[in-house]
Short mmCIF file of C-alpha atoms in Angstrom, two decimals:
data_model
loop_
_atom_site.label_atom_id
_atom_site.label_comp_id
_atom_site.label_asym_id
_atom_site.label_seq_id
_atom_site.Cartn_x
_atom_site.Cartn_y
_atom_site.Cartn_z
CA UNK A 395 116.39 -32.78 -142.40
CA UNK A 396 113.16 -34.63 -140.93
CA UNK A 397 112.89 -38.24 -140.58
CA UNK A 398 109.68 -39.79 -142.81
CA UNK A 399 107.19 -41.96 -141.93
CA UNK A 400 104.32 -43.72 -143.59
CA UNK A 401 101.24 -44.69 -142.05
CA UNK A 402 99.23 -46.95 -144.00
CA UNK A 403 95.44 -46.85 -142.09
CA UNK A 404 94.29 -44.06 -140.51
CA UNK A 405 91.70 -45.15 -137.68
CA UNK A 406 91.99 -44.82 -134.12
CA UNK A 407 95.39 -46.70 -134.17
CA UNK A 408 97.08 -45.12 -137.07
CA UNK A 409 95.72 -42.02 -135.57
CA UNK A 410 97.79 -42.66 -132.73
CA UNK A 411 100.54 -43.23 -134.40
CA UNK A 412 100.35 -40.36 -136.57
CA UNK A 413 100.37 -38.04 -133.24
CA UNK A 414 103.36 -40.17 -131.89
CA UNK A 415 105.77 -39.66 -134.97
CA UNK A 416 104.29 -36.19 -135.54
CA UNK A 417 105.21 -34.58 -132.47
CA UNK A 418 108.25 -35.98 -132.10
CA UNK A 419 109.64 -34.35 -134.87
CA UNK A 420 109.20 -36.92 -137.91
CA UNK A 421 107.45 -36.15 -140.68
CA UNK A 422 104.62 -38.41 -141.60
CA UNK A 423 102.67 -39.17 -144.71
CA UNK A 424 99.02 -40.59 -144.21
CA UNK A 425 97.38 -43.15 -146.63
CA UNK A 426 93.89 -44.44 -146.19
CA UNK A 427 91.18 -44.14 -148.73
CA UNK A 428 88.87 -43.17 -146.14
CA UNK A 429 87.27 -39.86 -147.17
CA UNK A 430 86.83 -38.99 -143.63
CA UNK A 431 90.51 -40.06 -142.49
CA UNK A 432 91.89 -36.26 -142.34
CA UNK A 433 89.20 -35.22 -140.11
CA UNK A 434 89.69 -38.19 -137.92
CA UNK A 435 93.32 -38.18 -137.72
CA UNK A 436 93.01 -34.48 -136.92
CA UNK A 437 90.84 -35.25 -134.02
CA UNK A 438 93.46 -37.39 -132.68
CA UNK A 439 95.96 -34.88 -133.37
CA UNK A 440 94.43 -32.20 -131.61
CA UNK A 441 93.88 -34.30 -128.24
CA UNK A 442 97.57 -35.81 -128.64
CA UNK A 443 98.80 -31.82 -128.41
CA UNK A 444 96.82 -31.43 -125.57
CA UNK A 445 98.51 -34.49 -123.64
CA UNK A 446 101.92 -35.45 -125.02
CA UNK A 447 103.51 -32.03 -124.28
CA UNK A 448 102.60 -32.53 -121.04
CA UNK A 449 104.72 -35.70 -120.27
CA UNK A 450 107.92 -33.87 -121.46
CA UNK A 451 110.16 -31.56 -119.54
CA UNK A 452 112.36 -31.10 -122.15
CA UNK A 453 111.00 -28.32 -125.23
CA UNK A 454 109.13 -30.84 -127.46
CA UNK A 455 110.82 -30.88 -130.96
CA UNK A 456 109.54 -28.62 -133.66
CA UNK A 457 106.49 -31.09 -135.22
CA UNK A 458 107.07 -32.75 -138.48
CA UNK A 459 104.90 -32.09 -141.47
CA UNK A 460 101.58 -33.71 -141.85
CA UNK A 461 100.44 -34.77 -145.25
CA UNK A 462 97.51 -36.59 -146.55
CA UNK A 463 98.92 -39.29 -149.51
CA UNK A 464 96.67 -40.13 -152.86
CA UNK A 465 98.52 -43.38 -153.06
CA UNK A 466 100.50 -45.99 -151.14
CA UNK A 467 103.34 -45.36 -153.38
CA UNK A 468 103.40 -41.64 -152.80
CA UNK A 469 102.77 -41.88 -149.16
CA UNK A 470 106.25 -44.41 -148.68
CA UNK A 471 108.20 -42.43 -151.13
CA UNK A 472 111.34 -41.51 -149.28
CA UNK A 473 109.96 -42.93 -146.06
CA UNK A 474 112.35 -44.22 -143.45
CA UNK A 475 109.79 -46.43 -141.66
CA UNK A 476 105.91 -47.82 -142.47
CA UNK A 477 103.54 -48.31 -139.61
CA UNK A 478 100.79 -50.46 -141.55
CA UNK A 479 97.39 -50.39 -139.44
CA UNK A 480 94.73 -51.64 -141.60
CA UNK A 481 92.18 -53.83 -140.76
CA UNK A 482 92.61 -57.49 -139.46
CA UNK A 483 92.43 -59.38 -142.65
CA UNK A 484 95.65 -61.26 -143.53
CA UNK A 485 94.67 -60.97 -147.15
CA UNK A 486 94.74 -57.05 -147.23
CA UNK A 487 97.93 -57.15 -145.31
CA UNK A 488 99.83 -58.65 -148.04
CA UNK A 489 98.28 -56.90 -150.81
CA UNK A 490 99.43 -53.90 -148.87
CA UNK A 491 103.25 -55.28 -148.09
CA UNK A 492 103.59 -55.93 -151.80
CA UNK A 493 102.53 -52.27 -152.67
CA UNK A 494 104.77 -51.03 -150.43
CA UNK A 495 107.66 -53.18 -151.32
CA UNK A 496 107.32 -52.61 -154.68
CA UNK A 497 107.12 -48.63 -154.64
CA UNK A 498 109.86 -48.51 -151.78
CA UNK A 499 112.22 -51.81 -151.90
CA UNK A 500 113.77 -52.50 -148.65
CA UNK A 501 111.60 -50.14 -146.63
CA UNK A 502 111.18 -51.42 -143.11
CA UNK A 503 107.62 -51.92 -142.51
CA UNK A 504 106.09 -52.35 -138.79
CA UNK A 505 102.76 -53.88 -137.79
CA UNK A 506 100.21 -52.72 -135.61
CA UNK A 507 98.37 -56.09 -135.82
CA UNK A 508 96.56 -57.43 -132.80
CA UNK A 509 97.37 -61.01 -133.34
CA UNK A 510 99.12 -62.32 -136.31
CA UNK A 511 102.79 -63.65 -136.01
CA UNK A 512 105.44 -61.97 -138.01
CA UNK A 513 106.02 -65.04 -139.88
CA UNK A 514 102.17 -65.11 -141.06
CA UNK A 515 102.36 -61.22 -142.43
CA UNK A 516 105.79 -62.37 -144.30
CA UNK A 517 104.17 -65.37 -146.71
CA UNK A 518 104.45 -64.24 -150.05
CA UNK A 519 106.39 -61.23 -149.61
CA UNK A 520 109.51 -60.40 -152.17
CA UNK A 521 111.35 -59.36 -148.81
CA UNK A 522 110.07 -60.85 -145.74
CA UNK A 523 113.13 -60.07 -143.56
CA UNK A 524 111.61 -55.98 -143.32
CA UNK A 525 108.31 -56.88 -142.39
CA UNK A 526 107.89 -57.19 -138.51
CA UNK A 527 105.38 -56.55 -135.65
CA UNK A 528 105.09 -53.37 -134.07
CA UNK A 529 101.69 -53.85 -131.79
CA UNK A 530 100.83 -50.93 -129.59
CA UNK A 531 98.11 -49.88 -127.32
CA UNK A 532 95.54 -47.03 -127.35
CA UNK A 533 96.47 -44.26 -127.54
CA UNK A 534 99.59 -44.72 -129.10
CA UNK A 535 100.49 -41.25 -128.17
CA UNK A 536 100.90 -41.69 -124.64
CA UNK A 537 101.12 -45.29 -124.08
CA UNK A 538 104.71 -46.35 -124.50
CA UNK A 539 104.40 -50.11 -124.98
CA UNK A 540 105.65 -51.31 -128.27
CA UNK A 541 105.59 -55.34 -128.69
CA UNK A 542 108.48 -56.38 -131.12
CA UNK A 543 107.66 -59.65 -132.79
CA UNK A 544 109.95 -60.87 -135.49
CA UNK A 545 110.23 -64.29 -137.25
CA UNK A 546 113.34 -66.33 -137.82
CA UNK A 547 113.03 -64.38 -141.26
CA UNK A 548 114.24 -61.37 -139.43
CA UNK A 549 118.19 -60.80 -138.83
CA UNK A 550 119.11 -59.09 -135.99
CA UNK A 551 119.99 -55.88 -137.40
CA UNK A 552 116.46 -55.28 -138.29
CA UNK A 553 115.04 -55.99 -134.96
CA UNK A 554 117.58 -53.69 -133.38
CA UNK A 555 116.54 -50.87 -135.94
CA UNK A 556 112.78 -51.19 -135.19
CA UNK A 557 113.45 -51.37 -131.12
CA UNK A 558 116.02 -47.88 -131.64
CA UNK A 559 112.86 -46.23 -133.73
CA UNK A 560 110.65 -47.08 -131.11
CA UNK A 561 113.05 -45.69 -128.75
CA UNK A 562 113.19 -42.39 -130.87
CA UNK A 563 109.55 -41.72 -130.69
CA UNK A 564 109.49 -42.00 -127.02
CA UNK A 565 108.33 -45.80 -126.86
CA UNK A 566 108.99 -49.01 -124.85
CA UNK A 567 109.90 -51.47 -127.10
CA UNK A 568 109.36 -55.00 -125.67
CA UNK A 569 110.87 -57.82 -127.58
CA UNK A 570 109.42 -61.12 -127.44
CA UNK A 571 111.46 -64.35 -126.97
CA UNK A 572 109.64 -66.33 -129.12
CA UNK A 573 106.68 -66.05 -132.00
CA UNK A 574 102.89 -66.46 -130.60
CA UNK A 575 99.60 -65.54 -131.59
CA UNK A 576 98.31 -61.82 -130.09
CA UNK A 577 101.67 -61.85 -128.27
CA UNK A 578 102.07 -60.98 -124.75
CA UNK A 579 99.57 -58.08 -123.89
CA UNK A 580 96.18 -59.01 -125.70
CA UNK A 581 96.70 -62.69 -124.53
CA UNK A 582 96.42 -61.25 -121.18
CA UNK A 583 93.59 -59.16 -122.01
CA UNK A 584 91.42 -61.51 -123.78
CA UNK A 585 91.63 -63.99 -120.80
CA UNK A 586 90.18 -60.98 -118.29
CA UNK A 587 87.68 -60.34 -121.43
CA UNK A 588 86.42 -64.03 -121.59
CA UNK A 589 85.78 -64.10 -117.96
CA UNK A 590 84.28 -60.61 -118.10
CA UNK A 591 81.42 -61.45 -120.81
CA UNK A 592 80.61 -65.07 -118.55
CA UNK A 593 80.24 -62.72 -115.81
CA UNK A 594 77.55 -60.69 -118.09
CA UNK A 595 75.67 -63.58 -119.17
CA UNK A 596 75.49 -64.94 -115.95
CA UNK A 597 74.23 -62.08 -114.17
CA UNK A 598 76.96 -61.68 -111.93
CA UNK A 599 78.06 -57.89 -112.59
CA UNK A 600 77.34 -55.44 -115.19
CA UNK A 601 79.89 -53.82 -117.18
CA UNK A 602 80.17 -50.88 -114.90
CA UNK A 603 80.41 -52.91 -111.88
CA UNK A 604 83.26 -54.74 -113.57
CA UNK A 605 85.03 -51.86 -114.90
CA UNK A 606 84.80 -50.64 -110.91
CA UNK A 607 86.51 -53.81 -109.60
CA UNK A 608 89.25 -53.15 -111.88
CA UNK A 609 89.79 -49.27 -111.38
CA UNK A 610 88.90 -48.81 -107.83
CA UNK A 611 91.41 -52.19 -107.07
CA UNK A 612 93.81 -54.21 -108.80
CA UNK A 613 93.96 -51.88 -111.92
CA UNK A 614 95.72 -49.54 -109.87
CA UNK A 615 98.44 -52.13 -108.86
CA UNK A 616 98.89 -53.30 -112.07
CA UNK A 617 99.31 -49.84 -113.63
CA UNK A 618 102.70 -49.43 -111.76
CA UNK A 619 103.49 -52.80 -110.60
CA UNK A 620 102.29 -55.18 -113.48
CA UNK A 621 100.82 -58.60 -111.89
CA UNK A 622 104.26 -60.62 -110.66
CA UNK A 623 105.43 -57.90 -108.84
CA UNK A 624 102.24 -57.35 -107.21
CA UNK A 625 101.76 -60.51 -106.20
CA UNK A 626 105.53 -60.77 -104.94
CA UNK A 627 104.13 -58.22 -102.64
CA UNK A 628 101.10 -59.94 -101.63
CA UNK A 629 103.43 -62.61 -100.40
CA UNK A 630 104.68 -60.44 -97.35
CA UNK A 631 107.91 -60.51 -95.94
CA UNK A 632 108.26 -64.47 -97.05
CA UNK A 633 107.67 -62.99 -100.55
CA UNK A 634 106.65 -65.10 -103.93
CA UNK A 635 107.19 -68.65 -102.72
CA UNK A 636 104.76 -67.94 -99.69
CA UNK A 637 102.47 -66.49 -102.22
CA UNK A 638 102.38 -69.26 -104.69
CA UNK A 639 102.18 -71.73 -101.62
CA UNK A 640 99.12 -69.82 -100.33
CA UNK A 641 97.59 -69.63 -103.48
CA UNK A 642 98.43 -71.87 -105.86
CA UNK A 643 96.03 -74.37 -105.04
CA UNK A 644 93.74 -72.34 -106.39
CA UNK A 645 94.70 -73.14 -110.00
CA UNK A 646 92.93 -76.55 -109.64
CA UNK A 647 89.31 -74.56 -108.23
CA UNK A 648 86.81 -73.96 -110.51
CA UNK A 649 87.03 -70.45 -110.35
CA UNK A 650 87.45 -69.06 -114.26
CA UNK A 651 85.87 -70.09 -117.34
CA UNK A 652 88.42 -69.25 -119.14
CA UNK A 653 88.86 -72.40 -121.42
CA UNK A 654 84.74 -71.87 -122.27
CA UNK A 655 83.38 -68.88 -123.96
CA UNK A 656 79.91 -67.28 -124.41
CA UNK A 657 77.90 -68.21 -127.45
CA UNK A 658 78.46 -65.03 -129.78
CA UNK A 659 75.05 -64.00 -130.83
CA UNK A 660 72.86 -60.91 -130.88
CA UNK A 661 71.69 -61.13 -127.20
CA UNK A 662 75.42 -61.08 -126.13
CA UNK A 663 76.03 -58.08 -128.25
CA UNK A 664 72.81 -56.17 -127.07
CA UNK A 665 73.73 -57.34 -123.52
CA UNK A 666 77.29 -55.57 -123.36
CA UNK A 667 76.03 -52.67 -125.89
CA UNK A 668 73.03 -51.47 -123.54
CA UNK A 669 74.49 -51.39 -120.56
CA UNK A 670 77.89 -49.86 -121.77
CA UNK A 671 75.59 -47.16 -123.29
CA UNK A 672 73.98 -46.89 -119.76
CA UNK A 673 77.34 -46.54 -118.48
CA UNK A 674 78.99 -44.45 -120.31
CA UNK A 675 76.36 -42.97 -123.36
CA UNK A 676 76.35 -39.59 -121.69
CA UNK A 677 79.79 -38.65 -123.43
CA UNK A 678 80.91 -38.44 -126.52
CA UNK A 679 83.99 -40.48 -127.32
CA UNK A 680 86.37 -37.31 -127.85
CA UNK A 681 85.27 -36.48 -124.05
CA UNK A 682 86.10 -40.11 -123.17
CA UNK A 683 89.21 -39.65 -124.93
CA UNK A 684 90.10 -36.37 -123.17
CA UNK A 685 88.96 -38.01 -119.43
CA UNK A 686 91.28 -40.88 -120.51
CA UNK A 687 94.19 -38.67 -121.44
CA UNK A 688 94.03 -36.28 -118.77
CA UNK A 689 93.86 -39.19 -116.16
CA UNK A 690 96.56 -40.87 -117.87
CA UNK A 691 98.71 -37.86 -118.14
CA UNK A 692 98.26 -37.76 -114.45
CA UNK A 693 99.17 -41.57 -113.49
CA UNK A 694 102.19 -41.15 -115.70
CA UNK A 695 103.46 -37.77 -114.43
CA UNK A 696 103.32 -39.53 -110.50
CA UNK A 697 105.38 -42.77 -112.27
CA UNK A 698 107.75 -40.35 -113.88
CA UNK A 699 108.21 -38.30 -110.28
CA UNK A 700 109.41 -41.45 -108.82
CA UNK A 701 111.32 -43.08 -112.20
CA UNK A 702 109.03 -45.90 -112.04
CA UNK A 703 107.51 -48.11 -114.46
CA UNK A 704 106.22 -46.21 -117.72
CA UNK A 705 107.49 -42.93 -115.85
CA UNK A 706 111.14 -44.19 -116.13
CA UNK A 707 111.07 -44.30 -119.72
CA UNK A 708 109.79 -40.96 -120.25
CA UNK A 709 112.44 -39.57 -117.93
CA UNK A 710 114.96 -41.84 -120.02
CA UNK A 711 113.18 -40.36 -123.35
CA UNK A 712 113.48 -36.78 -122.04
CA UNK A 713 117.60 -37.46 -121.19
CA UNK A 714 118.17 -38.36 -124.64
CA UNK A 715 116.08 -35.48 -125.90
CA UNK A 716 117.51 -32.76 -123.67
CA UNK A 717 120.96 -34.10 -125.07
CA UNK A 718 120.19 -33.73 -128.62
CA UNK A 719 118.21 -30.77 -127.70
CA UNK A 720 120.99 -28.44 -126.41
CA UNK A 721 123.79 -29.92 -128.05
CA UNK A 722 125.43 -26.84 -130.09
CA UNK A 723 123.24 -24.75 -128.59
CA UNK A 724 124.93 -23.39 -125.85
CA UNK A 725 125.49 -19.92 -126.82
CA UNK A 726 124.34 -16.41 -125.69
CA UNK A 727 120.19 -17.41 -125.43
CA UNK A 728 118.43 -18.09 -122.51
CA UNK A 729 118.09 -21.87 -122.62
CA UNK A 730 114.77 -23.25 -123.37
CA UNK A 731 114.93 -25.95 -120.23
CA UNK A 732 111.44 -27.29 -120.17
CA UNK A 733 108.06 -27.52 -121.05
CA UNK A 734 105.07 -28.13 -118.78
CA UNK A 735 101.17 -28.29 -119.32
CA UNK A 736 98.92 -26.65 -116.42
CA UNK A 737 96.98 -29.79 -115.00
CA UNK A 738 93.28 -29.77 -113.05
CA UNK A 739 95.56 -30.62 -109.60
CA UNK A 740 97.51 -27.51 -110.13
CA UNK A 741 94.44 -24.58 -110.44
CA UNK A 742 93.23 -22.99 -107.31
CA UNK A 743 89.86 -21.65 -106.15
CA UNK A 744 90.35 -18.60 -108.73
CA UNK A 745 90.66 -20.99 -111.79
CA UNK A 746 94.51 -19.94 -112.00
CA UNK A 747 97.88 -22.02 -111.16
CA UNK A 748 98.23 -22.10 -107.77
CA UNK A 749 101.47 -20.93 -106.29
CA UNK A 750 103.08 -23.85 -105.40
CA UNK A 751 102.98 -24.76 -108.77
CA UNK A 752 104.75 -21.63 -110.07
CA UNK A 753 107.73 -22.83 -107.77
CA UNK A 754 107.40 -26.29 -109.13
CA UNK A 755 107.63 -25.17 -112.48
CA UNK A 756 111.05 -23.23 -111.37
CA UNK A 757 112.57 -26.44 -110.04
CA UNK A 758 111.55 -28.34 -113.03
CA UNK A 759 113.41 -25.96 -115.27
CA UNK A 760 117.03 -25.31 -112.65
CA UNK A 761 116.86 -29.12 -111.97
CA UNK A 762 116.90 -29.70 -116.08
CA UNK A 763 119.91 -26.96 -115.93
CA UNK A 764 121.71 -28.83 -113.32
CA UNK A 765 121.49 -31.97 -115.24
CA UNK A 766 122.70 -30.25 -118.20
CA UNK A 767 125.85 -29.14 -116.32
CA UNK A 768 126.39 -32.76 -114.97
CA UNK A 769 124.93 -31.57 -111.38
CA UNK A 770 122.57 -34.08 -111.54
CA UNK A 771 121.61 -37.56 -109.22
CA UNK A 772 124.52 -39.38 -109.48
CA UNK A 773 126.52 -35.91 -108.39
CA UNK A 774 124.39 -35.68 -105.84
CA UNK A 775 124.36 -39.15 -104.34
CA UNK A 776 128.31 -38.25 -104.12
CA UNK A 777 128.04 -35.97 -101.62
CA UNK A 778 127.65 -32.48 -103.54
CA UNK A 779 124.69 -30.61 -104.98
CA UNK A 780 123.49 -26.53 -105.57
CA UNK A 781 120.71 -25.69 -102.37
CA UNK A 782 118.83 -22.79 -103.59
CA UNK A 783 119.05 -19.75 -101.04
CA UNK A 784 117.14 -17.15 -102.22
CA UNK A 785 113.65 -17.26 -104.58
CA UNK A 786 111.81 -14.03 -105.56
CA UNK A 787 108.53 -15.03 -108.10
CA UNK A 788 107.08 -12.04 -110.26
CA UNK A 789 103.67 -12.75 -111.54
CA UNK A 790 103.27 -11.32 -114.63
CA UNK A 791 100.39 -13.09 -115.99
CA UNK A 792 97.80 -15.92 -115.53
CA UNK A 793 98.50 -19.65 -116.40
CA UNK A 794 95.00 -21.58 -116.69
CA UNK A 795 94.45 -24.99 -117.07
CA UNK A 796 95.72 -26.74 -120.26
CA UNK A 797 97.95 -23.58 -120.76
CA UNK A 798 101.38 -25.07 -122.14
CA UNK A 799 104.24 -22.95 -120.63
CA UNK A 800 108.25 -22.97 -121.80
CA UNK A 801 110.71 -22.32 -119.33
CA UNK A 802 114.08 -20.56 -120.09
CA UNK A 803 116.79 -19.84 -118.14
CA UNK A 804 119.34 -17.40 -118.06
CA UNK A 805 122.47 -17.72 -115.73
CA UNK A 806 123.12 -13.90 -114.40
CA UNK A 807 126.57 -14.77 -112.48
CA UNK A 808 128.16 -17.97 -111.72
CA UNK A 809 131.50 -18.53 -110.15
CA UNK A 810 132.77 -21.51 -108.17
CA UNK A 811 130.50 -21.62 -105.20
CA UNK A 812 127.18 -19.74 -106.71
CA UNK A 813 124.72 -19.88 -109.08
CA UNK A 814 122.39 -16.93 -109.80
CA UNK A 815 119.98 -17.72 -112.66
CA UNK A 816 116.52 -15.90 -113.84
CA UNK A 817 114.06 -18.30 -115.33
CA UNK A 818 111.23 -17.18 -117.43
CA UNK A 819 107.72 -18.74 -117.87
CA UNK A 820 106.08 -18.45 -121.23
CA UNK A 821 102.91 -19.20 -122.84
CA UNK A 822 103.75 -18.69 -126.43
CA UNK A 823 105.27 -15.07 -126.54
CA UNK A 824 103.70 -13.92 -123.28
CA UNK A 825 105.92 -14.20 -120.09
CA UNK A 826 103.41 -15.62 -117.33
CA UNK A 827 105.87 -15.22 -114.52
CA UNK A 828 109.63 -14.93 -113.95
CA UNK A 829 111.40 -16.45 -110.94
CA UNK A 830 114.99 -15.12 -109.77
CA UNK A 831 117.10 -17.56 -107.78
CA UNK A 832 120.50 -17.58 -105.74
CA UNK A 833 121.76 -20.98 -105.74
CA UNK A 834 125.05 -22.28 -103.25
CA UNK A 835 127.12 -25.17 -104.22
CA UNK A 836 127.39 -27.33 -100.93
CA UNK A 837 129.06 -30.29 -99.46
CA UNK A 838 126.16 -31.97 -97.88
CA UNK A 839 127.97 -33.78 -95.49
CA UNK A 840 129.58 -30.98 -94.07
CA UNK A 841 126.75 -28.46 -94.61
CA UNK A 842 128.97 -25.91 -96.23
CA UNK A 843 129.61 -24.10 -99.44
CA UNK A 844 132.29 -25.96 -101.37
CA UNK A 845 133.73 -25.05 -105.00
CA UNK A 846 131.87 -27.15 -107.72
CA UNK A 847 133.84 -29.83 -109.26
CA UNK A 848 135.73 -29.38 -112.28
CA UNK A 849 133.63 -30.99 -114.73
CA UNK A 850 130.50 -29.31 -113.32
CA UNK A 851 132.09 -25.61 -113.77
CA UNK A 852 133.66 -26.98 -117.32
CA UNK A 853 130.36 -26.62 -118.52
CA UNK A 854 128.70 -24.18 -116.20
CA UNK A 855 131.13 -21.33 -117.24
CA UNK A 856 130.93 -21.10 -120.88
CA UNK A 857 127.08 -20.68 -120.99
CA UNK A 858 127.88 -18.26 -117.77
CA UNK A 859 130.56 -16.56 -120.36
CA UNK A 860 128.33 -16.75 -123.23
CA UNK A 861 125.04 -15.22 -121.17
CA UNK A 862 127.08 -12.17 -119.92
CA UNK A 863 126.69 -10.43 -122.58
CA UNK A 864 122.69 -10.59 -122.72
CA UNK A 865 120.80 -7.69 -121.92
CA UNK A 866 119.63 -8.19 -118.22
CA UNK A 867 116.30 -9.45 -117.70
CA UNK A 868 113.46 -6.90 -117.12
CA UNK A 869 112.85 -7.50 -113.04
CA UNK A 870 116.38 -9.13 -111.96
CA UNK A 871 117.14 -8.07 -108.89
CA UNK A 872 113.73 -6.57 -107.84
CA UNK A 873 112.58 -6.68 -104.53
CA UNK A 874 108.65 -7.29 -103.28
CA UNK A 875 106.90 -3.54 -103.91
CA UNK A 876 110.03 -1.92 -105.78
CA UNK A 877 109.18 -0.04 -108.90
CA UNK A 878 110.31 -1.01 -112.02
CA UNK A 879 113.35 1.01 -113.20
#
């Protein structure tokens, strides 16, 4: 039975949470009195369905069931978790919590609040221990950070339960050590925002020029190293102490206006809005969201390839889901090992997926299988691995930009030294390509074939036995130019 989450508030953030839970296999009930809520959420879902699966190398779980509730009581009925994403009005949030806790006593409620402390949210609640901050960043379905902030009223088990739910949907829960308004991320962003507004008001730079300074420079560093690690590198071989000695005195220089704020008036609003329109008004919001998502997928995939930063979160989530996905499934069927999406960088001059990416997809499928049988990176570090000795690709269709491909693997033959497998890349029910490979198990130091470790064979051979009863796939053993039998 699918787990259920209730989403209260279906705006940008609520829609992102809906997509994050739904695409990770949870049933989701949404409550929002806005008559346009269903349309808005379905538009966010369309973007999420095109983006989130591209980050996963394990088949996504079956999408959960989405429903739109007429009342909060209906939405929260049977829910394991509630994510509140209503407007930033404390009195409204208190009213929502009272109704939720009356309808489903004991339900865990996470708030998407941008700034209220948990202790403020819990005031007047009949069960303050079950209300906690779970603050995300937009787009919720792609960015992994969720800032978890409780109060003394939250027992450790409530914090731990919230953390686990966030991990279950592929997020990175960052538990705050102390309660603080606006948490970590938004306090940092507020400082940058204030300084940016002064630059606009003083005529130092336009909105586009400020954005260029971020996206062409330090923003790229922050995206994979953050602030302190970036500055550590800036200190050179002497490290952070040298950096502090060199730039620390600047803290007393009048560079910034962080404790002063430009007057918030119509002139400031017009200044920001007009320049923003000139900068980005030729794109619709939905177009900007899709551009943002495609760029984020590219960044995150790169980080995932290097098992670094947010990419490590994606890898860890894949590993947890891979184990669960294949539990009890190692029977007489080809194993679905990876789901991939054709990205812009994968396309050649013909508008099709380029040949090297077929090999890349095959490698993703084969690597996932090797991890499944225990021949993972720890195994490689121990001096043993499977090397590909021969590969044959048969193109049966055309993969194009945005296509979602599923990679399945069938073991044709295996023994203590050899692994002969057949990979099928499919778009829905259509086979796009097949890749047949012969792999040899080697002692890397000796440079010779050798028998695989007993624990690897203990996982591999039952799969080989189960697959031996399957029909040989169409194309197996075929040489280039040879006619099909």
